[in-house]
Amino acid sequence: MNKVNIGIESLGFYSPRYYFPLSSLAQARGLDDDEKYGKGLWQEKMSVAPPNEDIVTMGASAAAYALEGVDKTTICAILFATESSFDYSKSAGIFIHDLLGLPQACMVLECKQACSSGAAALKISLGLLALQDSHKKILVITSDISLYELGSAAEPTQGAGACAFVVSTDPKILTIENYWGHHAKNVPDFWRPNYMLHPIASGKQSIENYLQSLQGAWQQYHQESNFQLQNIDGYCFHLPYSRMAEKAIIHLYKKLNKQTLPDEMFERCMLSTSYSKEIGNCYTASLFIGLLSLLENNASSLEGARIGMFSYGSGCSAIFFSGIISEGYAKHISQQHTRVALDERSPLSYDEYEKFHTFAVADASGNMAIPQYQTGRFRLDSVVGHHRNYATASS
Ligand code: CAA
C-alpha cells in the first residue's frame, strides 16, 4: 500500500461542440431503424470535432477546468495520453503547456499504447510523485478523436473528447490503491500505421482480446489485492462503445464464478456508461469519462466506495486497478458542468458530419487557414510552415 495517499485531486472534461445522432447515421447507412446502434451497441450520439478542434484544443479545455483552484506552479509534469497524435516528434502536451501558462520547470511527455495509455500515465504519475517534493502535482491529459472510414462497421463507435486530471498527494476525488493487474500480448486487432488516416479494426477479434485481457489483468490484480469481484462497489471499463461494459462484467463474472451475473453486479457498472452513450469512443479518455459519469450520476454518496477500473489498449496492453472515493468528493465534481457541455452541443446534418470527417489538416505548402467553428476555450487557428498555431477562442 502507498504510505502516502496519492490519487486524483481534480477532473476536467471536454466534448467538442457538435454531435451526430446515431439515428441519422442509421438512416444514412440504409438501416431500417437505429436499434443496432441503440440496443446492440448502446450508442445514441457521437461527439464530432470540427476542423478547428484537435487533441490539443480538447485537452487544453479539459485541463484548464481540472486546474481551476490548483496552484499552477506546483505542476511538475504533463503526461499527455493519446492515440490521435499528429506529430512523430513533438509532444501535443507542449502546446498545452504554453496555452495554460504552466511552469518551465516541467517535464512534458506523450504516452502511447492505444486506449490504455491514460491509465498507464496515471500509474507512472504515482511513481514520479514519489521522486518529488510532496507539494508537487502532475497533470495527466487524455484526449482523442476516434475516426473510422465512412461506411465501415466501426463508424457508429466514433467519438471525440478529453478528460484531464491532476494527480497529487491531496486526492480529493479518488485515492489509488496500489494493486495493479497487467496483461500484454502482441495481437493484430486494432492499429493505425503512421501513413494511414484511419485505424484498421478487426472488430470481433478486438472484442475477444479485450475480454481475454480483462481476465488476465484481473488475475494479477486479484493476486495482489486478494479482492473478489464483490469487493468492488463500482466498475469503470474502457468503453469503445457503451455495451462493452455489459460484455465485460458478464464475461468476468461467468469465468470466475461459473454462474449467471446477478442484477446487483450488473448495476455496479451501468452508471459509468451514461456519458459514453452520448459521446462515443474517446479512446484514452473513455475510462475517465466513465469515472466522471459514475461519480456524477450516482444517486447516493459514493464516499469510501472502491471503484475498479479497467483499461484496454488494443495491440494489446491492459491494466486493472482500483481506487477509493474520497470523503467530500462531491464538492469537486459538477454534473451541471458536464450536462451543459453535452446538452449545448449542436447537431450536425449528414453533409456537415461528412465535411468535418473528411477535413484534413495537411497541405503540401504547410500553410493553411483553418475554417472556424464553435469550440471551447481554445481553437486551432492556422498552420504556418507546417506548425500548428493555437489561440484562445475569443481572439
Ligand atoms: N437490434 C438489437 N441488437 C442488434 C440489432 C438490432 N436490430 N442489430 C444488431 N444487433 C446487435 C448484434 O447482435 C450485436 O450484439 P452482440 O455483440 O451481442 O453479438 C451488436 O448489435 C453489434 O452488432 P454486430 O456484431 O453485427 O456489429 P458489427 O460487426 O457491425 O460491428 C463492432 C460492431 C465490432 C463493435 C464495430 O463497430 C467495430 O469494429 N468497432 C471498432 C472496434 C471496437 O470498438 N472494438 C471493441 C474492442 S477494442 C477496444 O476496446 C479498443 C478501442 O477503443 C477501439
CSV table of C-alpha atoms and ligand atoms in Angstrom, one decimal:
chain,number,residue,atom,x,y,z
A,1,MET,CA,0.0,0.0,0.0
A,2,ASN,CA,1.0,3.6,-0.5
A,3,LYS,CA,2.5,5.2,2.6
A,4,VAL,CA,1.0,8.5,1.5
A,5,ASN,CA,-2.4,8.8,-0.2
A,6,ILE,CA,-1.9,9.6,-3.8
A,7,GLY,CA,-4.6,10.0,-6.4
A,8,ILE,CA,-6.9,12.2,-8.4
A,9,GLU,CA,-7.3,15.7,-7.0
A,10,SER,CA,-9.5,17.2,-9.8
A,11,LEU,CA,-11.1,16.0,-13.0
A,12,GLY,CA,-11.8,18.1,-16.1
A,13,PHE,CA,-13.9,17.0,-19.1
A,14,TYR,CA,-14.4,18.5,-22.5
A,15,SER,CA,-16.5,17.5,-25.5
A,16,PRO,CA,-16.5,19.2,-28.9
A,17,ARG,CA,-19.5,21.5,-29.5
A,18,TYR,CA,-21.0,19.3,-32.2
A,19,TYR,CA,-22.6,15.8,-32.3
A,20,PHE,CA,-24.0,13.5,-34.9
A,21,PRO,CA,-27.1,11.5,-33.8
A,22,LEU,CA,-26.8,7.8,-34.5
A,23,SER,CA,-30.4,7.7,-35.7
A,24,SER,CA,-29.1,10.0,-38.6
A,25,LEU,CA,-26.2,7.6,-39.2
A,26,ALA,CA,-28.5,4.6,-39.3
A,27,GLN,CA,-30.6,6.4,-41.9
A,28,ALA,CA,-27.6,7.4,-44.0
A,29,ARG,CA,-26.3,3.8,-43.9
A,30,GLY,CA,-29.6,2.3,-45.0
A,31,LEU,CA,-30.7,0.6,-41.8
A,32,ASP,CA,-34.4,0.2,-41.2
A,33,ASP,CA,-34.1,1.7,-37.7
A,34,ASP,CA,-31.3,2.6,-35.2
A,35,GLU,CA,-31.9,-0.5,-33.0
A,36,LYS,CA,-28.5,-2.0,-33.9
A,37,TYR,CA,-26.7,1.1,-32.6
A,38,GLY,CA,-29.1,1.8,-29.7
A,39,LYS,CA,-29.8,-1.7,-28.4
A,40,GLY,CA,-26.8,-3.5,-30.0
A,41,LEU,CA,-24.1,-1.0,-29.0
A,42,TRP,CA,-25.9,1.3,-26.6
A,43,GLN,CA,-24.9,4.4,-28.5
A,44,GLU,CA,-27.2,7.4,-29.2
A,45,LYS,CA,-24.9,10.2,-30.2
A,46,MET,CA,-21.2,10.7,-31.2
A,47,SER,CA,-19.3,14.0,-30.4
A,48,VAL,CA,-17.7,15.2,-33.6
A,49,ALA,CA,-14.7,17.6,-33.7
A,50,PRO,CA,-14.9,20.5,-36.2
A,51,PRO,CA,-11.8,21.3,-38.3
A,52,ASN,CA,-10.5,23.8,-35.6
A,53,GLU,CA,-10.5,21.3,-32.8
A,54,ASP,CA,-7.9,18.6,-32.2
A,55,ILE,CA,-6.4,16.7,-29.3
A,56,VAL,CA,-4.6,19.9,-28.2
A,57,THR,CA,-7.7,22.2,-28.0
A,58,MET,CA,-9.8,19.5,-26.4
A,59,GLY,CA,-7.1,18.5,-23.9
A,60,ALA,CA,-6.4,22.2,-23.1
A,61,SER,CA,-10.1,22.9,-22.4
A,62,ALA,CA,-10.3,19.8,-20.1
A,63,ALA,CA,-7.0,20.6,-18.4
A,64,ALA,CA,-8.0,24.3,-17.8
A,65,TYR,CA,-11.1,23.0,-16.0
A,66,ALA,CA,-9.0,20.5,-14.0
A,67,LEU,CA,-6.6,23.2,-13.0
A,68,GLU,CA,-9.2,25.6,-11.6
A,69,GLY,CA,-8.3,26.1,-7.9
A,70,VAL,CA,-4.9,24.3,-8.4
A,71,ASP,CA,-1.7,26.4,-7.9
A,72,LYS,CA,-0.2,26.0,-11.4
A,73,THR,CA,3.3,26.5,-10.1
A,74,THR,CA,3.0,23.1,-8.4
A,75,ILE,CA,2.7,21.2,-11.8
A,76,CYS,CA,6.0,19.4,-12.4
A,77,ALA,CA,5.0,17.2,-15.3
A,78,ILE,CA,2.4,16.9,-18.1
A,79,LEU,CA,1.7,13.4,-19.3
A,80,PHE,CA,-0.4,13.5,-22.5
A,81,ALA,CA,-2.0,10.2,-23.4
A,82,THR,CA,-3.4,9.9,-26.9
A,83,GLU,CA,-3.6,7.7,-30.0
A,84,SER,CA,-4.6,10.6,-32.2
A,85,SER,CA,-1.2,12.2,-32.3
A,86,PHE,CA,-0.3,14.4,-35.3
A,87,ASP,CA,3.5,14.6,-34.9
A,88,TYR,CA,6.1,11.9,-34.7
A,89,SER,CA,8.4,14.1,-32.7
A,90,LYS,CA,6.8,17.0,-30.8
A,91,SER,CA,4.5,16.1,-27.9
A,92,ALA,CA,1.0,17.6,-28.1
A,93,GLY,CA,1.4,18.4,-24.4
A,94,ILE,CA,3.9,21.1,-25.2
A,95,PHE,CA,1.2,23.2,-26.9
A,96,ILE,CA,-1.0,22.8,-23.8
A,97,HIS,CA,2.0,23.8,-21.5
A,98,ASP,CA,2.1,27.0,-23.5
A,99,LEU,CA,-1.7,27.6,-23.7
A,100,LEU,CA,-2.2,27.2,-20.0
A,101,GLY,CA,1.0,29.1,-18.9
A,102,LEU,CA,2.5,26.2,-16.9
A,103,PRO,CA,5.9,26.4,-15.3
A,104,GLN,CA,9.1,26.0,-17.4
A,105,ALA,CA,10.4,23.6,-14.7
A,106,CYS,CA,8.1,20.9,-16.1
A,107,MET,CA,8.6,17.6,-17.8
A,108,VAL,CA,6.3,17.1,-20.8
A,109,LEU,CA,5.8,13.7,-22.3
A,110,GLU,CA,3.4,12.0,-24.7
A,111,CYS,CA,2.3,8.4,-23.8
A,112,LYS,CA,1.1,5.8,-26.3
A,113,GLN,CA,-0.4,2.3,-26.1
A,114,ALA,CA,-3.8,2.7,-27.7
A,115,CYS,CA,-6.6,3.4,-25.2
A,116,SER,CA,-4.6,2.2,-22.2
A,117,SER,CA,-2.0,5.0,-22.1
A,118,GLY,CA,-4.2,7.2,-19.9
A,119,ALA,CA,-4.4,4.6,-17.2
A,120,ALA,CA,-0.6,3.9,-17.7
A,121,ALA,CA,0.1,7.7,-17.4
A,122,LEU,CA,-1.8,7.7,-14.1
A,123,LYS,CA,0.3,4.8,-12.8
A,124,ILE,CA,3.5,6.5,-14.0
A,125,SER,CA,2.5,9.7,-12.3
A,126,LEU,CA,2.3,7.9,-8.9
A,127,GLY,CA,5.9,6.8,-9.3
A,128,LEU,CA,7.0,10.3,-10.5
A,129,LEU,CA,5.4,11.9,-7.5
A,130,ALA,CA,7.3,9.7,-5.1
A,131,LEU,CA,10.5,11.3,-6.5
A,132,GLN,CA,9.3,14.9,-6.0
A,133,ASP,CA,8.6,17.2,-3.0
A,134,SER,CA,5.2,16.3,-1.6
A,135,HIS,CA,3.6,19.6,-2.8
A,136,LYS,CA,4.3,18.9,-6.5
A,137,LYS,CA,1.5,17.7,-8.8
A,138,ILE,CA,1.2,16.1,-12.2
A,139,LEU,CA,-1.3,16.9,-14.9
A,140,VAL,CA,-2.5,13.9,-16.9
A,141,ILE,CA,-4.3,14.7,-20.1
A,142,THR,CA,-6.3,12.1,-22.1
A,143,SER,CA,-7.6,13.4,-25.4
A,144,ASP,CA,-8.6,11.5,-28.5
A,145,ILE,CA,-10.7,11.7,-31.7
A,146,SER,CA,-12.0,8.3,-32.8
A,147,LEU,CA,-12.4,8.4,-36.5
A,148,TYR,CA,-13.0,5.4,-38.8
A,149,GLU,CA,-13.7,5.1,-42.5
A,150,LEU,CA,-17.0,6.4,-43.6
A,151,GLY,CA,-19.4,3.4,-44.1
A,152,SER,CA,-17.3,1.0,-42.1
A,153,ALA,CA,-18.6,-1.3,-39.3
A,154,ALA,CA,-16.7,0.7,-36.8
A,155,GLU,CA,-18.3,4.1,-37.8
A,156,PRO,CA,-21.0,4.0,-35.2
A,157,THR,CA,-18.4,3.7,-32.5
A,158,GLN,CA,-16.7,7.0,-33.2
A,159,GLY,CA,-16.5,9.9,-30.8
A,160,ALA,CA,-14.3,12.7,-29.5
A,161,GLY,CA,-13.4,14.2,-26.2
A,162,ALA,CA,-10.9,14.8,-23.5
A,163,CYS,CA,-10.5,14.2,-19.7
A,164,ALA,CA,-7.7,15.7,-17.7
A,165,PHE,CA,-6.8,15.2,-14.1
A,166,VAL,CA,-4.4,16.4,-11.5
A,167,VAL,CA,-2.6,13.7,-9.6
A,168,SER,CA,-1.3,14.7,-6.2
A,169,THR,CA,-0.9,13.8,-2.5
A,170,ASP,CA,-4.2,15.6,-1.9
A,171,PRO,CA,-6.6,13.2,-3.7
A,172,LYS,CA,-9.9,15.0,-3.2
A,173,ILE,CA,-11.7,12.6,-5.6
A,174,LEU,CA,-10.0,9.2,-5.7
A,175,THR,CA,-7.1,7.6,-3.8
A,176,ILE,CA,-5.4,5.0,-5.9
A,177,GLU,CA,-4.9,1.6,-4.2
A,178,ASN,CA,-1.5,0.2,-5.0
A,179,TYR,CA,-2.7,-3.0,-6.6
A,180,TRP,CA,-2.2,-3.4,-10.3
A,181,GLY,CA,-3.1,-6.1,-12.8
A,182,HIS,CA,-1.5,-6.1,-16.3
A,183,HIS,CA,-1.9,-8.2,-19.4
A,184,ALA,CA,0.1,-7.7,-22.6
A,185,LYS,CA,0.2,-9.7,-25.9
A,186,ASN,CA,1.2,-8.8,-29.5
A,187,VAL,CA,-2.1,-9.1,-31.4
A,188,PRO,CA,-3.3,-7.5,-34.7
A,189,ASP,CA,-6.7,-6.4,-33.5
A,190,PHE,CA,-6.6,-2.7,-34.0
A,191,TRP,CA,-3.8,-0.4,-35.1
A,192,ARG,CA,-3.1,2.6,-37.3
A,193,PRO,CA,0.1,2.7,-39.3
A,194,ASN,CA,1.7,6.1,-39.5
A,195,TYR,CA,0.8,6.5,-43.1
A,196,MET,CA,-2.9,5.9,-42.6
A,197,LEU,CA,-5.7,8.3,-41.7
A,198,HIS,CA,-7.9,5.7,-40.1
A,199,PRO,CA,-7.3,2.7,-37.9
A,200,ILE,CA,-7.6,-0.9,-39.1
A,201,ALA,CA,-10.0,-2.6,-36.8
A,202,SER,CA,-10.7,-6.3,-36.7
A,203,GLY,CA,-13.8,-5.7,-34.6
A,204,LYS,CA,-14.7,-9.2,-33.4
A,205,GLN,CA,-11.1,-10.1,-32.6
A,206,SER,CA,-10.7,-6.8,-30.7
A,207,ILE,CA,-13.7,-7.7,-28.5
A,208,GLU,CA,-12.3,-11.1,-27.9
A,209,ASN,CA,-8.8,-9.7,-27.0
A,210,TYR,CA,-10.4,-7.1,-24.7
A,211,LEU,CA,-12.2,-9.9,-22.8
A,212,GLN,CA,-9.2,-12.1,-22.5
A,213,SER,CA,-7.1,-9.2,-21.4
A,214,LEU,CA,-9.6,-8.3,-18.8
A,215,GLN,CA,-9.4,-11.8,-17.4
A,216,GLY,CA,-5.6,-11.7,-17.4
A,217,ALA,CA,-5.3,-8.3,-15.8
A,218,TRP,CA,-7.9,-9.2,-13.2
A,219,GLN,CA,-6.0,-12.3,-12.2
A,220,GLN,CA,-2.8,-10.3,-11.3
A,221,TYR,CA,-4.9,-7.6,-9.6
A,222,HIS,CA,-6.7,-10.3,-7.6
A,223,GLN,CA,-3.4,-12.0,-6.6
A,224,GLU,CA,-2.0,-8.7,-5.4
A,225,SER,CA,-5.1,-7.4,-3.6
A,226,ASN,CA,-6.9,-10.6,-2.7
A,227,PHE,CA,-10.2,-8.9,-3.6
A,228,GLN,CA,-13.1,-10.7,-5.2
A,229,LEU,CA,-15.5,-9.1,-7.8
A,230,GLN,CA,-18.0,-8.5,-4.9
A,231,ASN,CA,-15.4,-6.4,-3.0
A,232,ILE,CA,-15.6,-3.7,-5.7
A,233,ASP,CA,-18.6,-1.3,-5.4
A,234,GLY,CA,-18.5,0.2,-8.8
A,235,TYR,CA,-16.8,-0.6,-12.1
A,236,CYS,CA,-15.5,1.6,-14.9
A,237,PHE,CA,-14.5,-0.3,-18.0
A,238,HIS,CA,-12.8,1.1,-21.1
A,239,LEU,CA,-15.8,1.8,-23.4
A,240,PRO,CA,-15.2,1.5,-27.1
A,241,TYR,CA,-19.0,1.5,-27.1
A,242,SER,CA,-21.2,1.5,-24.1
A,243,ARG,CA,-22.5,-2.0,-24.2
A,244,MET,CA,-18.9,-3.2,-23.8
A,245,ALA,CA,-19.4,-2.7,-20.1
A,246,GLU,CA,-22.1,-5.3,-20.1
A,247,LYS,CA,-20.0,-7.7,-22.1
A,248,ALA,CA,-17.0,-7.2,-19.7
A,249,ILE,CA,-18.8,-7.8,-16.4
A,250,ILE,CA,-20.8,-10.8,-17.7
A,251,HIS,CA,-17.6,-12.3,-19.1
A,252,LEU,CA,-15.5,-11.8,-15.9
A,253,TYR,CA,-18.3,-12.9,-13.6
A,254,LYS,CA,-19.0,-16.1,-15.6
A,255,LYS,CA,-15.3,-17.0,-15.8
A,256,LEU,CA,-14.7,-16.5,-12.1
A,257,ASN,CA,-18.0,-17.7,-10.6
A,258,LYS,CA,-19.3,-20.1,-13.2
A,259,GLN,CA,-22.7,-18.5,-12.8
A,260,THR,CA,-25.0,-16.0,-14.5
A,261,LEU,CA,-24.4,-12.4,-13.5
A,262,PRO,CA,-26.8,-11.2,-10.7
A,263,ASP,CA,-28.6,-7.9,-11.5
A,264,GLU,CA,-27.0,-6.3,-8.5
A,265,MET,CA,-23.5,-6.9,-10.0
A,266,PHE,CA,-24.7,-5.6,-13.4
A,267,GLU,CA,-25.9,-2.4,-11.7
A,268,ARG,CA,-22.3,-1.7,-10.4
A,269,CYS,CA,-21.1,-0.8,-13.9
A,270,MET,CA,-24.1,0.8,-15.5
A,271,LEU,CA,-23.8,4.4,-14.4
A,272,SER,CA,-20.3,4.6,-15.8
A,273,THR,CA,-21.8,4.2,-19.3
A,274,SER,CA,-24.2,7.2,-19.2
A,275,TYR,CA,-21.9,9.8,-20.8
A,276,SER,CA,-20.4,7.4,-23.2
A,277,LYS,CA,-23.8,6.8,-24.8
A,278,GLU,CA,-23.9,10.5,-25.7
A,279,ILE,CA,-20.3,10.9,-26.7
A,280,GLY,CA,-18.9,7.7,-28.2
A,281,ASN,CA,-15.4,6.3,-28.0
A,282,CYS,CA,-12.8,8.7,-26.8
A,283,TYR,CA,-10.0,6.1,-26.6
A,284,THR,CA,-7.7,7.2,-23.8
A,285,ALA,CA,-10.3,9.4,-22.3
A,286,SER,CA,-13.1,6.9,-22.3
A,287,LEU,CA,-12.2,5.3,-18.9
A,288,PHE,CA,-12.0,8.6,-17.1
A,289,ILE,CA,-15.2,9.9,-18.7
A,290,GLY,CA,-16.7,6.6,-17.4
A,291,LEU,CA,-15.4,7.5,-13.9
A,292,LEU,CA,-16.9,11.0,-14.2
A,293,SER,CA,-20.2,9.5,-15.3
A,294,LEU,CA,-20.3,7.2,-12.3
A,295,LEU,CA,-19.4,9.9,-9.8
A,296,GLU,CA,-21.8,12.5,-11.2
A,297,ASN,CA,-24.8,10.2,-11.8
A,298,ASN,CA,-24.9,8.0,-8.7
A,299,ALA,CA,-28.0,9.0,-6.6
A,300,SER,CA,-26.4,8.3,-3.2
A,301,SER,CA,-23.0,9.2,-1.9
A,302,LEU,CA,-20.0,7.1,-3.1
A,303,GLU,CA,-17.7,8.2,-0.3
A,304,GLY,CA,-15.5,5.3,0.7
A,305,ALA,CA,-16.6,3.1,-2.3
A,306,ARG,CA,-14.0,1.0,-4.0
A,307,ILE,CA,-14.0,1.6,-7.8
A,308,GLY,CA,-12.4,-1.0,-10.1
A,309,MET,CA,-11.0,0.5,-13.3
A,310,PHE,CA,-10.1,-1.5,-16.4
A,311,SER,CA,-8.3,0.0,-19.4
A,312,TYR,CA,-7.8,-2.0,-22.7
A,313,GLY,CA,-5.2,-0.7,-25.2
A,314,SER,CA,-5.5,-2.7,-28.4
A,315,GLY,CA,-2.4,-4.3,-29.7
A,316,CYS,CA,-2.5,-5.1,-26.7
A,317,SER,CA,-1.8,-4.0,-23.2
A,318,ALA,CA,-4.4,-3.8,-20.5
A,319,ILE,CA,-4.5,-2.6,-16.9
A,320,PHE,CA,-6.8,-3.3,-13.9
A,321,PHE,CA,-6.5,-1.1,-10.8
A,322,SER,CA,-8.8,0.4,-8.1
A,323,GLY,CA,-9.3,3.4,-6.1
A,324,ILE,CA,-11.3,4.6,-3.1
A,325,ILE,CA,-13.6,7.6,-3.4
A,326,SER,CA,-12.7,10.4,-1.1
A,327,GLU,CA,-14.8,12.0,1.6
A,328,GLY,CA,-16.3,15.2,0.2
A,329,TYR,CA,-15.6,14.2,-3.4
A,330,ALA,CA,-19.0,15.6,-4.5
A,331,LYS,CA,-17.7,19.2,-3.9
A,332,HIS,CA,-15.1,18.7,-6.5
A,333,ILE,CA,-17.2,17.5,-9.4
A,334,SER,CA,-20.1,19.2,-11.2
A,335,GLN,CA,-22.8,17.3,-13.0
A,336,GLN,CA,-24.1,20.6,-14.2
A,337,HIS,CA,-20.9,21.5,-16.0
A,338,THR,CA,-20.9,18.1,-17.8
A,339,ARG,CA,-24.6,18.4,-18.7
A,340,VAL,CA,-24.2,21.9,-20.1
A,341,ALA,CA,-21.2,20.7,-22.2
A,342,LEU,CA,-23.3,17.8,-23.6
A,343,ASP,CA,-26.7,19.5,-23.9
A,344,GLU,CA,-25.4,22.6,-25.6
A,345,ARG,CA,-23.8,20.8,-28.5
A,346,SER,CA,-25.3,21.4,-31.9
A,347,PRO,CA,-26.5,18.5,-34.0
A,348,LEU,CA,-24.9,18.0,-37.4
A,349,SER,CA,-26.7,17.1,-40.6
A,350,TYR,CA,-25.2,14.2,-42.6
A,351,ASP,CA,-23.5,16.6,-45.0
A,352,GLU,CA,-21.9,18.6,-42.2
A,353,TYR,CA,-20.8,15.4,-40.5
A,354,GLU,CA,-19.1,14.2,-43.7
A,355,LYS,CA,-17.4,17.6,-44.2
A,356,PHE,CA,-15.9,17.5,-40.7
A,357,HIS,CA,-15.0,13.9,-41.0
A,358,THR,CA,-13.0,14.4,-44.2
A,359,PHE,CA,-11.3,17.6,-43.3
A,360,ALA,CA,-7.5,17.1,-43.2
A,361,VAL,CA,-5.1,19.5,-41.5
A,362,ALA,CA,-2.4,18.8,-44.2
A,363,ASP,CA,-1.3,20.7,-47.2
A,364,ALA,CA,1.8,20.3,-49.3
A,365,SER,CA,2.7,24.0,-48.8
A,366,GLY,CA,2.5,23.6,-45.0
A,367,ASN,CA,0.3,26.8,-44.8
A,368,MET,CA,-3.3,26.6,-44.1
A,369,ALA,CA,-6.1,28.8,-42.8
A,370,ILE,CA,-8.4,26.6,-40.7
A,371,PRO,CA,-12.2,27.1,-41.1
A,372,GLN,CA,-13.6,28.4,-37.8
A,373,TYR,CA,-16.5,26.8,-35.9
A,374,GLN,CA,-17.6,26.8,-32.3
A,375,THR,CA,-15.0,25.5,-29.8
A,376,GLY,CA,-14.3,25.5,-26.1
A,377,ARG,CA,-11.7,27.9,-24.6
A,378,PHE,CA,-9.1,27.1,-27.3
A,379,ARG,CA,-9.1,26.7,-31.1
A,380,LEU,CA,-6.7,25.7,-33.9
A,381,ASP,CA,-6.2,28.9,-35.8
A,382,SER,CA,-3.8,28.2,-38.6
A,383,VAL,CA,-0.9,26.1,-39.8
A,384,VAL,CA,2.1,28.1,-40.9
A,385,GLY,CA,5.3,26.4,-42.1
A,386,HIS,CA,3.8,23.1,-41.1
A,387,HIS,CA,3.5,24.3,-37.5
A,388,ARG,CA,0.1,24.5,-35.7
A,389,ASN,CA,-0.9,27.8,-34.2
A,390,TYR,CA,-3.5,27.8,-31.4
A,391,ALA,CA,-5.5,30.7,-30.0
A,392,THR,CA,-7.9,31.3,-27.2
A,393,ALA,CA,-11.5,31.1,-28.6
A,394,SER,CA,-12.2,34.8,-28.3
A,395,SER,CA,-9.1,36.0,-30.0
B,1,CAA,N1,-31.4,-4.8,-32.5
B,1,CAA,C1,-30.7,-5.1,-31.4
B,1,CAA,N2,-29.4,-5.6,-31.5
B,1,CAA,C2,-28.8,-5.6,-32.7
B,1,CAA,C3,-29.5,-5.3,-33.9
B,1,CAA,C4,-30.9,-4.9,-33.8
B,1,CAA,N3,-31.6,-4.5,-34.8
B,1,CAA,N4,-28.7,-5.5,-34.9
B,1,CAA,C5,-27.5,-5.9,-34.4
B,1,CAA,N5,-27.6,-6.0,-33.1
B,1,CAA,C6,-26.6,-6.4,-32.1
B,1,CAA,C7,-25.8,-7.6,-32.6
B,1,CAA,O1,-26.5,-8.9,-32.3
B,1,CAA,C8,-24.5,-7.5,-31.8
B,1,CAA,O2,-24.7,-7.9,-30.5
B,1,CAA,P1,-23.6,-8.9,-29.8
B,1,CAA,O3,-22.4,-8.1,-29.6
B,1,CAA,O4,-24.3,-9.3,-28.5
B,1,CAA,O5,-23.4,-10.0,-30.7
B,1,CAA,C9,-24.3,-6.0,-31.7
B,1,CAA,O6,-25.6,-5.4,-32.0
B,1,CAA,C10,-23.4,-5.4,-32.8
B,1,CAA,O7,-23.7,-5.9,-34.0
B,1,CAA,P2,-22.6,-6.6,-34.9
B,1,CAA,O8,-21.8,-7.6,-34.1
B,1,CAA,O9,-23.3,-7.1,-36.2
B,1,CAA,O10,-21.8,-5.3,-35.3
B,1,CAA,P3,-20.7,-5.0,-36.3
B,1,CAA,O11,-19.9,-6.3,-36.6
B,1,CAA,O12,-21.3,-4.3,-37.4
B,1,CAA,O13,-19.7,-4.0,-35.5
B,1,CAA,C11,-18.1,-3.6,-33.8
B,1,CAA,C12,-19.6,-3.9,-34.1
B,1,CAA,C13,-17.3,-4.8,-34.0
B,1,CAA,C14,-18.0,-3.1,-32.3
B,1,CAA,C15,-17.7,-2.4,-34.7
B,1,CAA,O14,-18.4,-1.3,-34.5
B,1,CAA,C16,-16.2,-2.1,-34.6
B,1,CAA,O15,-15.3,-2.8,-35.3
B,1,CAA,N6,-15.8,-1.1,-33.8
B,1,CAA,C17,-14.4,-0.7,-33.6
B,1,CAA,C18,-13.6,-1.7,-32.9
B,1,CAA,C19,-14.1,-1.8,-31.4
B,1,CAA,O16,-14.7,-0.9,-30.9
B,1,CAA,N7,-13.7,-2.9,-30.7
B,1,CAA,C20,-14.0,-3.0,-29.3
B,1,CAA,C21,-12.9,-3.7,-28.6
B,1,CAA,S1,-11.3,-3.0,-29.0
B,1,CAA,C22,-11.1,-1.6,-27.9
B,1,CAA,O17,-11.8,-1.6,-26.9
B,1,CAA,C23,-10.2,-0.6,-28.2
B,1,CAA,C24,-10.9,0.6,-28.9
B,1,CAA,O18,-11.3,1.5,-28.2
B,1,CAA,C25,-11.1,0.5,-30.3
